[in-house]
Amino acid sequence: MTPSTPEAPAAQPAYRPLPTGPSPRWRRAAEGLRWMRYATWASLGLHAVGAVARVVALASVSDGHARYASGMVVASYFGGVDLLANGVLAAGLWRFGGLPPATGATPPARAAFWLFVAALGASMLGSWTIAPLARAAGYSPSLISAMFLLRGVVTIALHAAYLGMLVRALNVSMRSVGAALPRWAPQAVAAFVGWKVLSIPAQSLLLMFQRGIINYPWMAISLAADVGFAVALVTLLRFAEPVLARQESPDPAG
């Protein structure tokens, strides 16, 4: 009789559940998504209020400098609070990146964080920084306009890369627990990029037919697009948050 061959050892499970229940890493990541969701809504609301304040300020130019100045002060105040909301979003994104290493979601989440910070920094290089410095250096108006255009293109590229990395991190984290994001997530990112790229010539075209100092059609279109993309982002975050919150960590050190 031929000796029986020893049986192969049973394959070890890829993820070892913790006896203590959900790992703090998963809970912290889910909390980070919740912070991002709240910050997205807050940023959208503050952006809308700031836009209304600017409209009121510009519409009251003929009524005197006092109302114009007060309106711009209100707009600047809400712009500063919007920066705080973006800070909360960045903190939530960093917290989300603290998932267990075995998921593989940490590298794209960290990349999304740094891309978001870079996009936020580029967007802050507005009229309060570029224009005064360029005028002090004696640059021509056409060169200043080119600098603003370059700033806009860089901001769009960084923000699009941030969203792409965020969707990738969410996808990886979902796959690690046997779930999946909605199929339209990558298409939403592509739509955002397409909208931002087309918004530059579209805004210029609307300015050609503008009467007065306020471009109401463009403000309405831009606000509607911001609402649509904010709803899409919040939907993804709301989908992923409970999935992560109820998981047990594959990382024993979780």
PDB file of C-alpha atoms in Angstrom:
ATOM      1  CA  MET A   1       0.000   0.000   0.000  1.00  0.00           C
ATOM      2  CA  THR A   2       1.211   3.442  -0.782  1.00  0.00           C
ATOM      3  CA  PRO A   3       1.419   5.833   2.154  1.00  0.00           C
ATOM      4  CA  SER A   4      -1.308   8.411   2.146  1.00  0.00           C
ATOM      5  CA  THR A   5      -0.159  11.916   1.402  1.00  0.00           C
ATOM      6  CA  PRO A   6      -0.666  14.421   4.214  1.00  0.00           C
ATOM      7  CA  GLU A   7      -3.514  16.788   3.687  1.00  0.00           C
ATOM      8  CA  ALA A   8      -2.658  20.367   2.800  1.00  0.00           C
ATOM      9  CA  PRO A   9      -3.142  22.803   5.672  1.00  0.00           C
ATOM     10  CA  ALA A  10      -6.378  24.708   5.566  1.00  0.00           C
ATOM     11  CA  ALA A  11      -6.063  28.160   4.064  1.00  0.00           C
ATOM     12  CA  GLN A  12      -6.030  30.902   6.634  1.00  0.00           C
ATOM     13  CA  PRO A  13      -8.754  33.503   6.285  1.00  0.00           C
ATOM     14  CA  ALA A  14      -7.586  36.767   4.809  1.00  0.00           C
ATOM     15  CA  TYR A  15      -9.237  38.724   7.592  1.00  0.00           C
ATOM     16  CA  ARG A  16      -9.255  37.634  11.203  1.00  0.00           C
ATOM     17  CA  PRO A  17     -12.252  38.992  13.111  1.00  0.00           C
ATOM     18  CA  LEU A  18     -11.426  40.585  16.411  1.00  0.00           C
ATOM     19  CA  PRO A  19     -13.209  39.076  19.417  1.00  0.00           C
ATOM     20  CA  THR A  20     -13.705  42.552  20.866  1.00  0.00           C
ATOM     21  CA  GLY A  21     -15.938  43.659  18.006  1.00  0.00           C
ATOM     22  CA  PRO A  22     -15.437  46.502  15.541  1.00  0.00           C
ATOM     23  CA  SER A  23     -11.966  47.981  15.567  1.00  0.00           C
ATOM     24  CA  PRO A  24     -11.481  51.645  16.512  1.00  0.00           C
ATOM     25  CA  ARG A  25      -9.817  52.102  13.122  1.00  0.00           C
ATOM     26  CA  TRP A  26     -13.060  51.304  11.324  1.00  0.00           C
ATOM     27  CA  ARG A  27     -15.097  53.519  13.600  1.00  0.00           C
ATOM     28  CA  ARG A  28     -12.675  56.417  13.185  1.00  0.00           C
ATOM     29  CA  ALA A  29     -12.763  56.017   9.402  1.00  0.00           C
ATOM     30  CA  ALA A  30     -16.568  56.059   9.448  1.00  0.00           C
ATOM     31  CA  GLU A  31     -16.507  59.162  11.647  1.00  0.00           C
ATOM     32  CA  GLY A  32     -14.166  60.798   9.141  1.00  0.00           C
ATOM     33  CA  LEU A  33     -16.685  60.198   6.356  1.00  0.00           C
ATOM     34  CA  ARG A  34     -19.396  61.708   8.562  1.00  0.00           C
ATOM     35  CA  TRP A  35     -17.254  64.812   9.122  1.00  0.00           C
ATOM     36  CA  MET A  36     -16.710  65.103   5.382  1.00  0.00           C
ATOM     37  CA  ARG A  37     -20.431  64.808   4.745  1.00  0.00           C
ATOM     38  CA  TYR A  38     -21.348  67.538   7.209  1.00  0.00           C
ATOM     39  CA  ALA A  39     -18.515  69.775   5.982  1.00  0.00           C
ATOM     40  CA  THR A  40     -19.670  69.386   2.376  1.00  0.00           C
ATOM     41  CA  TRP A  41     -23.173  70.590   3.224  1.00  0.00           C
ATOM     42  CA  ALA A  42     -21.805  73.422   5.368  1.00  0.00           C
ATOM     43  CA  SER A  43     -19.416  74.550   2.633  1.00  0.00           C
ATOM     44  CA  LEU A  44     -22.206  74.533   0.055  1.00  0.00           C
ATOM     45  CA  GLY A  45     -24.503  76.588   2.284  1.00  0.00           C
ATOM     46  CA  LEU A  46     -21.795  79.098   3.134  1.00  0.00           C
ATOM     47  CA  HIS A  47     -20.844  79.386  -0.526  1.00  0.00           C
ATOM     48  CA  ALA A  48     -24.459  80.187  -1.391  1.00  0.00           C
ATOM     49  CA  VAL A  49     -24.760  82.787   1.384  1.00  0.00           C
ATOM     50  CA  GLY A  50     -21.479  84.394   0.339  1.00  0.00           C
ATOM     51  CA  ALA A  51     -22.648  84.551  -3.276  1.00  0.00           C
ATOM     52  CA  VAL A  52     -25.891  86.256  -2.222  1.00  0.00           C
ATOM     53  CA  ALA A  53     -23.919  88.763  -0.146  1.00  0.00           C
ATOM     54  CA  ARG A  54     -21.752  89.603  -3.156  1.00  0.00           C
ATOM     55  CA  VAL A  55     -24.844  90.080  -5.310  1.00  0.00           C
ATOM     56  CA  VAL A  56     -26.328  92.449  -2.744  1.00  0.00           C
ATOM     57  CA  ALA A  57     -23.034  94.329  -2.516  1.00  0.00           C
ATOM     58  CA  LEU A  58     -22.650  94.698  -6.277  1.00  0.00           C
ATOM     59  CA  ALA A  59     -26.296  95.643  -6.737  1.00  0.00           C
ATOM     60  CA  SER A  60     -25.943  98.426  -4.165  1.00  0.00           C
ATOM     61  CA  VAL A  61     -22.910 100.102  -5.729  1.00  0.00           C
ATOM     62  CA  SER A  62     -25.080 102.968  -6.921  1.00  0.00           C
ATOM     63  CA  ASP A  63     -26.515 103.419  -3.412  1.00  0.00           C
ATOM     64  CA  GLY A  64     -23.188 104.348  -1.913  1.00  0.00           C
ATOM     65  CA  HIS A  65     -19.935 102.800  -0.760  1.00  0.00           C
ATOM     66  CA  ALA A  66     -21.258 101.953   2.715  1.00  0.00           C
ATOM     67  CA  ARG A  67     -23.695  99.259   1.571  1.00  0.00           C
ATOM     68  CA  TYR A  68     -21.183  97.899  -0.915  1.00  0.00           C
ATOM     69  CA  ALA A  69     -18.492  97.673   1.741  1.00  0.00           C
ATOM     70  CA  SER A  70     -20.840  96.034   4.246  1.00  0.00           C
ATOM     71  CA  GLY A  71     -21.944  93.467   1.676  1.00  0.00           C
ATOM     72  CA  MET A  72     -18.362  92.568   0.793  1.00  0.00           C
ATOM     73  CA  VAL A  73     -17.491  92.283   4.489  1.00  0.00           C
ATOM     74  CA  VAL A  74     -20.334  89.792   4.936  1.00  0.00           C
ATOM     75  CA  ALA A  75     -19.173  87.864   1.858  1.00  0.00           C
ATOM     76  CA  SER A  76     -15.599  87.799   3.167  1.00  0.00           C
ATOM     77  CA  TYR A  77     -16.816  86.604   6.579  1.00  0.00           C
ATOM     78  CA  PHE A  78     -18.675  83.663   5.081  1.00  0.00           C
ATOM     79  CA  GLY A  79     -15.658  82.958   2.889  1.00  0.00           C
ATOM     80  CA  GLY A  80     -13.558  82.631   6.039  1.00  0.00           C
ATOM     81  CA  VAL A  81     -16.100  80.320   7.662  1.00  0.00           C
ATOM     82  CA  ASP A  82     -16.103  78.284   4.441  1.00  0.00           C
ATOM     83  CA  LEU A  83     -12.359  77.851   4.904  1.00  0.00           C
ATOM     84  CA  LEU A  84     -13.086  76.431   8.362  1.00  0.00           C
ATOM     85  CA  ALA A  85     -15.581  73.978   6.834  1.00  0.00           C
ATOM     86  CA  ASN A  86     -12.932  72.882   4.347  1.00  0.00           C
ATOM     87  CA  GLY A  87     -10.578  72.353   7.277  1.00  0.00           C
ATOM     88  CA  VAL A  88     -13.132  70.022   8.865  1.00  0.00           C
ATOM     89  CA  LEU A  89     -13.435  68.160   5.556  1.00  0.00           C
ATOM     90  CA  ALA A  90      -9.656  67.765   5.391  1.00  0.00           C
ATOM     91  CA  ALA A  91      -9.582  66.478   8.981  1.00  0.00           C
ATOM     92  CA  GLY A  92     -12.307  63.972   8.160  1.00  0.00           C
ATOM     93  CA  LEU A  93     -10.415  62.838   5.072  1.00  0.00           C
ATOM     94  CA  TRP A  94      -7.270  62.286   7.129  1.00  0.00           C
ATOM     95  CA  ARG A  95      -9.296  60.332   9.699  1.00  0.00           C
ATOM     96  CA  PHE A  96     -10.785  58.182   6.948  1.00  0.00           C
ATOM     97  CA  GLY A  97      -7.256  57.373   5.787  1.00  0.00           C
ATOM     98  CA  GLY A  98      -6.574  55.662   9.131  1.00  0.00           C
ATOM     99  CA  LEU A  99      -8.226  52.436   7.968  1.00  0.00           C
ATOM    100  CA  PRO A 100      -6.463  49.144   8.792  1.00  0.00           C
ATOM    101  CA  PRO A 101      -3.410  48.789   6.512  1.00  0.00           C
ATOM    102  CA  ALA A 102      -4.597  45.413   5.195  1.00  0.00           C
ATOM    103  CA  THR A 103      -7.438  47.119   3.338  1.00  0.00           C
ATOM    104  CA  GLY A 104      -5.016  48.941   1.044  1.00  0.00           C
ATOM    105  CA  ALA A 105      -7.137  52.092   1.218  1.00  0.00           C
ATOM    106  CA  THR A 106      -4.689  54.205   3.206  1.00  0.00           C
ATOM    107  CA  PRO A 107      -2.327  55.227   0.328  1.00  0.00           C
ATOM    108  CA  PRO A 108      -5.075  56.584  -1.983  1.00  0.00           C
ATOM    109  CA  ALA A 109      -6.826  58.224   0.981  1.00  0.00           C
ATOM    110  CA  ARG A 110      -3.622  59.983   2.033  1.00  0.00           C
ATOM    111  CA  ALA A 111      -3.002  61.035  -1.579  1.00  0.00           C
ATOM    112  CA  ALA A 112      -6.549  62.428  -1.713  1.00  0.00           C
ATOM    113  CA  PHE A 113      -5.858  64.414   1.462  1.00  0.00           C
ATOM    114  CA  TRP A 114      -2.724  66.091   0.114  1.00  0.00           C
ATOM    115  CA  LEU A 115      -4.374  66.791  -3.245  1.00  0.00           C
ATOM    116  CA  PHE A 116      -7.322  68.411  -1.463  1.00  0.00           C
ATOM    117  CA  VAL A 117      -4.992  70.585   0.622  1.00  0.00           C
ATOM    118  CA  ALA A 118      -3.099  71.609  -2.530  1.00  0.00           C
ATOM    119  CA  ALA A 119      -6.359  72.426  -4.350  1.00  0.00           C
ATOM    120  CA  LEU A 120      -7.541  74.485  -1.388  1.00  0.00           C
ATOM    121  CA  GLY A 121      -4.257  76.388  -1.324  1.00  0.00           C
ATOM    122  CA  ALA A 122      -4.406  77.061  -5.059  1.00  0.00           C
ATOM    123  CA  SER A 123      -7.990  78.314  -4.844  1.00  0.00           C
ATOM    124  CA  MET A 124      -6.995  80.752  -2.092  1.00  0.00           C
ATOM    125  CA  LEU A 125      -4.557  82.462  -4.460  1.00  0.00           C
ATOM    126  CA  GLY A 126      -7.295  84.848  -5.547  1.00  0.00           C
ATOM    127  CA  SER A 127      -7.713  88.567  -5.846  1.00  0.00           C
ATOM    128  CA  TRP A 128      -6.303  89.168  -2.358  1.00  0.00           C
ATOM    129  CA  THR A 129      -2.939  87.620  -3.275  1.00  0.00           C
ATOM    130  CA  ILE A 130      -2.308  87.378  -7.015  1.00  0.00           C
ATOM    131  CA  ALA A 131      -3.632  90.797  -8.062  1.00  0.00           C
ATOM    132  CA  PRO A 132      -1.891  92.937  -5.386  1.00  0.00           C
ATOM    133  CA  LEU A 133       1.438  91.151  -5.781  1.00  0.00           C
ATOM    134  CA  ALA A 134       1.248  91.294  -9.577  1.00  0.00           C
ATOM    135  CA  ARG A 135       0.406  94.999  -9.570  1.00  0.00           C
ATOM    136  CA  ALA A 136       3.218  95.694  -7.118  1.00  0.00           C
ATOM    137  CA  ALA A 137       5.599  93.931  -9.491  1.00  0.00           C
ATOM    138  CA  GLY A 138       4.361  96.044 -12.394  1.00  0.00           C
ATOM    139  CA  TYR A 139       2.771  93.214 -14.391  1.00  0.00           C
ATOM    140  CA  SER A 140       0.413  94.077 -17.232  1.00  0.00           C
ATOM    141  CA  PRO A 141      -3.339  93.400 -16.918  1.00  0.00           C
ATOM    142  CA  SER A 142      -3.124  90.694 -19.585  1.00  0.00           C
ATOM    143  CA  LEU A 143      -0.407  88.873 -17.644  1.00  0.00           C
ATOM    144  CA  ILE A 144      -2.452  89.125 -14.449  1.00  0.00           C
ATOM    145  CA  SER A 145      -5.441  87.636 -16.298  1.00  0.00           C
ATOM    146  CA  ALA A 146      -3.231  84.801 -17.549  1.00  0.00           C
ATOM    147  CA  MET A 147      -2.097  84.139 -13.979  1.00  0.00           C
ATOM    148  CA  PHE A 148      -5.721  83.915 -12.825  1.00  0.00           C
ATOM    149  CA  LEU A 149      -6.501  81.532 -15.688  1.00  0.00           C
ATOM    150  CA  LEU A 150      -3.515  79.345 -14.798  1.00  0.00           C
ATOM    151  CA  ARG A 151      -4.584  79.343 -11.165  1.00  0.00           C
ATOM    152  CA  GLY A 152      -8.059  78.180 -12.206  1.00  0.00           C
ATOM    153  CA  VAL A 153      -6.704  75.366 -14.380  1.00  0.00           C
ATOM    154  CA  VAL A 154      -4.351  74.148 -11.636  1.00  0.00           C
ATOM    155  CA  THR A 155      -7.158  74.237  -9.068  1.00  0.00           C
ATOM    156  CA  ILE A 156      -9.459  72.225 -11.338  1.00  0.00           C
ATOM    157  CA  ALA A 157      -6.748  69.631 -12.005  1.00  0.00           C
ATOM    158  CA  LEU A 158      -5.917  69.228  -8.312  1.00  0.00           C
ATOM    159  CA  HIS A 159      -9.568  69.016  -7.262  1.00  0.00           C
ATOM    160  CA  ALA A 160     -10.320  66.449  -9.962  1.00  0.00           C
ATOM    161  CA  ALA A 161      -7.328  64.366  -8.875  1.00  0.00           C
ATOM    162  CA  TYR A 162      -8.502  64.614  -5.260  1.00  0.00           C
ATOM    163  CA  LEU A 163     -11.973  63.337  -6.155  1.00  0.00           C
ATOM    164  CA  GLY A 164     -10.494  60.533  -8.241  1.00  0.00           C
ATOM    165  CA  MET A 165      -8.271  59.391  -5.384  1.00  0.00           C
ATOM    166  CA  LEU A 166     -11.143  59.665  -2.907  1.00  0.00           C
ATOM    167  CA  VAL A 167     -13.377  57.452  -5.056  1.00  0.00           C
ATOM    168  CA  ARG A 168     -10.488  55.006  -5.457  1.00  0.00           C
ATOM    169  CA  ALA A 169      -9.944  54.869  -1.680  1.00  0.00           C
ATOM    170  CA  LEU A 170     -13.656  54.342  -1.091  1.00  0.00           C
ATOM    171  CA  ASN A 171     -13.738  51.586  -3.716  1.00  0.00           C
ATOM    172  CA  VAL A 172     -10.731  49.808  -2.210  1.00  0.00           C
ATOM    173  CA  SER A 173     -12.151  50.005   1.298  1.00  0.00           C
ATOM    174  CA  MET A 174     -15.515  48.697   0.082  1.00  0.00           C
ATOM    175  CA  ARG A 175     -13.932  45.792  -1.808  1.00  0.00           C
ATOM    176  CA  SER A 176     -11.935  44.804   1.278  1.00  0.00           C
ATOM    177  CA  VAL A 177     -15.207  44.067   3.082  1.00  0.00           C
ATOM    178  CA  GLY A 178     -17.046  42.546   0.131  1.00  0.00           C
ATOM    179  CA  ALA A 179     -19.055  45.633  -0.830  1.00  0.00           C
ATOM    180  CA  ALA A 180     -18.923  48.031  -3.769  1.00  0.00           C
ATOM    181  CA  LEU A 181     -19.655  51.666  -4.455  1.00  0.00           C
ATOM    182  CA  PRO A 182     -22.454  52.628  -6.848  1.00  0.00           C
ATOM    183  CA  ARG A 183     -21.385  52.197 -10.458  1.00  0.00           C
ATOM    184  CA  TRP A 184     -21.906  55.860 -11.236  1.00  0.00           C
ATOM    185  CA  ALA A 185     -19.125  57.051  -8.887  1.00  0.00           C
ATOM    186  CA  PRO A 186     -16.367  57.266 -11.568  1.00  0.00           C
ATOM    187  CA  GLN A 187     -18.819  58.860 -14.001  1.00  0.00           C
ATOM    188  CA  ALA A 188     -19.605  61.542 -11.410  1.00  0.00           C
ATOM    189  CA  VAL A 189     -15.912  62.434 -11.185  1.00  0.00           C
ATOM    190  CA  ALA A 190     -15.666  62.571 -14.990  1.00  0.00           C
ATOM    191  CA  ALA A 191     -18.752  64.791 -15.105  1.00  0.00           C
ATOM    192  CA  PHE A 192     -17.205  67.125 -12.530  1.00  0.00           C
ATOM    193  CA  VAL A 193     -14.019  67.438 -14.576  1.00  0.00           C
ATOM    194  CA  GLY A 194     -15.993  68.033 -17.766  1.00  0.00           C
ATOM    195  CA  TRP A 195     -18.143  70.689 -16.110  1.00  0.00           C
ATOM    196  CA  LYS A 196     -15.166  72.553 -14.676  1.00  0.00           C
ATOM    197  CA  VAL A 197     -13.294  72.483 -17.987  1.00  0.00           C
ATOM    198  CA  LEU A 198     -16.330  73.679 -19.943  1.00  0.00           C
ATOM    199  CA  SER A 199     -17.180  76.302 -17.329  1.00  0.00           C
ATOM    200  CA  ILE A 200     -14.217  78.472 -18.347  1.00  0.00           C
ATOM    201  CA  PRO A 201     -15.339  79.131 -21.957  1.00  0.00           C
ATOM    202  CA  ALA A 202     -19.019  79.046 -20.907  1.00  0.00           C
ATOM    203  CA  GLN A 203     -18.492  81.803 -18.373  1.00  0.00           C
ATOM    204  CA  SER A 204     -16.564  83.862 -20.911  1.00  0.00           C
ATOM    205  CA  LEU A 205     -19.367  83.406 -23.451  1.00  0.00           C
ATOM    206  CA  LEU A 206     -22.018  84.536 -20.975  1.00  0.00           C
ATOM    207  CA  LEU A 207     -19.930  87.576 -20.076  1.00  0.00           C
ATOM    208  CA  MET A 208     -20.074  88.679 -23.716  1.00  0.00           C
ATOM    209  CA  PHE A 209     -23.861  89.093 -23.419  1.00  0.00           C
ATOM    210  CA  GLN A 210     -23.862  90.382 -19.860  1.00  0.00           C
ATOM    211  CA  ARG A 211     -25.724  93.565 -19.080  1.00  0.00           C
ATOM    212  CA  GLY A 212     -24.792  95.218 -15.834  1.00  0.00           C
ATOM    213  CA  ILE A 213     -22.223  94.120 -13.297  1.00  0.00           C
ATOM    214  CA  ILE A 214     -23.949  90.920 -12.141  1.00  0.00           C
ATOM    215  CA  ASN A 215     -24.099  87.786 -14.286  1.00  0.00           C
ATOM    216  CA  TYR A 216     -27.262  86.199 -12.895  1.00  0.00           C
ATOM    217  CA  PRO A 217     -27.483  83.286 -15.390  1.00  0.00           C
ATOM    218  CA  TRP A 218     -23.945  82.179 -14.648  1.00  0.00           C
ATOM    219  CA  MET A 219     -24.447  82.420 -10.893  1.00  0.00           C
ATOM    220  CA  ALA A 220     -27.593  80.271 -11.141  1.00  0.00           C
ATOM    221  CA  ILE A 221     -25.934  77.657 -13.365  1.00  0.00           C
ATOM    222  CA  SER A 222     -22.826  77.502 -11.184  1.00  0.00           C
ATOM    223  CA  LEU A 223     -24.836  77.145  -7.972  1.00  0.00           C
ATOM    224  CA  ALA A 224     -27.000  74.394  -9.492  1.00  0.00           C
ATOM    225  CA  ALA A 225     -23.885  72.484 -10.558  1.00  0.00           C
ATOM    226  CA  ASP A 226     -22.340  72.869  -7.101  1.00  0.00           C
ATOM    227  CA  VAL A 227     -25.512  71.484  -5.515  1.00  0.00           C
ATOM    228  CA  GLY A 228     -25.572  68.519  -7.894  1.00  0.00           C
ATOM    229  CA  PHE A 229     -21.972  67.503  -7.277  1.00  0.00           C
ATOM    230  CA  ALA A 230     -22.324  68.046  -3.524  1.00  0.00           C
ATOM    231  CA  VAL A 231     -25.335  65.712  -3.477  1.00  0.00           C
ATOM    232  CA  ALA A 232     -23.361  63.084  -5.421  1.00  0.00           C
ATOM    233  CA  LEU A 233     -20.409  63.283  -3.015  1.00  0.00           C
ATOM    234  CA  VAL A 234     -22.619  63.163   0.074  1.00  0.00           C
ATOM    235  CA  THR A 235     -24.461  60.146  -1.372  1.00  0.00           C
ATOM    236  CA  LEU A 236     -21.192  58.227  -1.744  1.00  0.00           C
ATOM    237  CA  LEU A 237     -20.067  59.155   1.760  1.00  0.00           C
ATOM    238  CA  ARG A 238     -23.453  58.208   3.226  1.00  0.00           C
ATOM    239  CA  PHE A 239     -23.271  54.842   1.422  1.00  0.00           C
ATOM    240  CA  ALA A 240     -19.777  53.985   2.663  1.00  0.00           C
ATOM    241  CA  GLU A 241     -20.077  55.246   6.249  1.00  0.00           C
ATOM    242  CA  PRO A 242     -22.328  52.509   7.733  1.00  0.00           C
ATOM    243  CA  VAL A 243     -20.492  49.792   5.808  1.00  0.00           C
ATOM    244  CA  LEU A 244     -17.211  50.753   7.462  1.00  0.00           C
ATOM    245  CA  ALA A 245     -18.756  51.356  10.872  1.00  0.00           C
ATOM    246  CA  ARG A 246     -19.968  47.770  11.268  1.00  0.00           C
ATOM    247  CA  GLN A 247     -16.821  45.964  10.109  1.00  0.00           C
ATOM    248  CA  GLU A 248     -14.336  43.988  12.159  1.00  0.00           C
ATOM    249  CA  SER A 249     -10.730  44.804  11.469  1.00  0.00           C
ATOM    250  CA  PRO A 250      -8.479  42.437   9.461  1.00  0.00           C
ATOM    251  CA  ASP A 251      -5.551  44.051  11.262  1.00  0.00           C
ATOM    252  CA  PRO A 252      -4.841  42.432  14.663  1.00  0.00           C
ATOM    253  CA  ALA A 253      -3.297  45.699  15.808  1.00  0.00           C
ATOM    254  CA  GLY A 254      -6.485  47.522  14.653  1.00  0.00           C
TER     255      GLY A 254
END
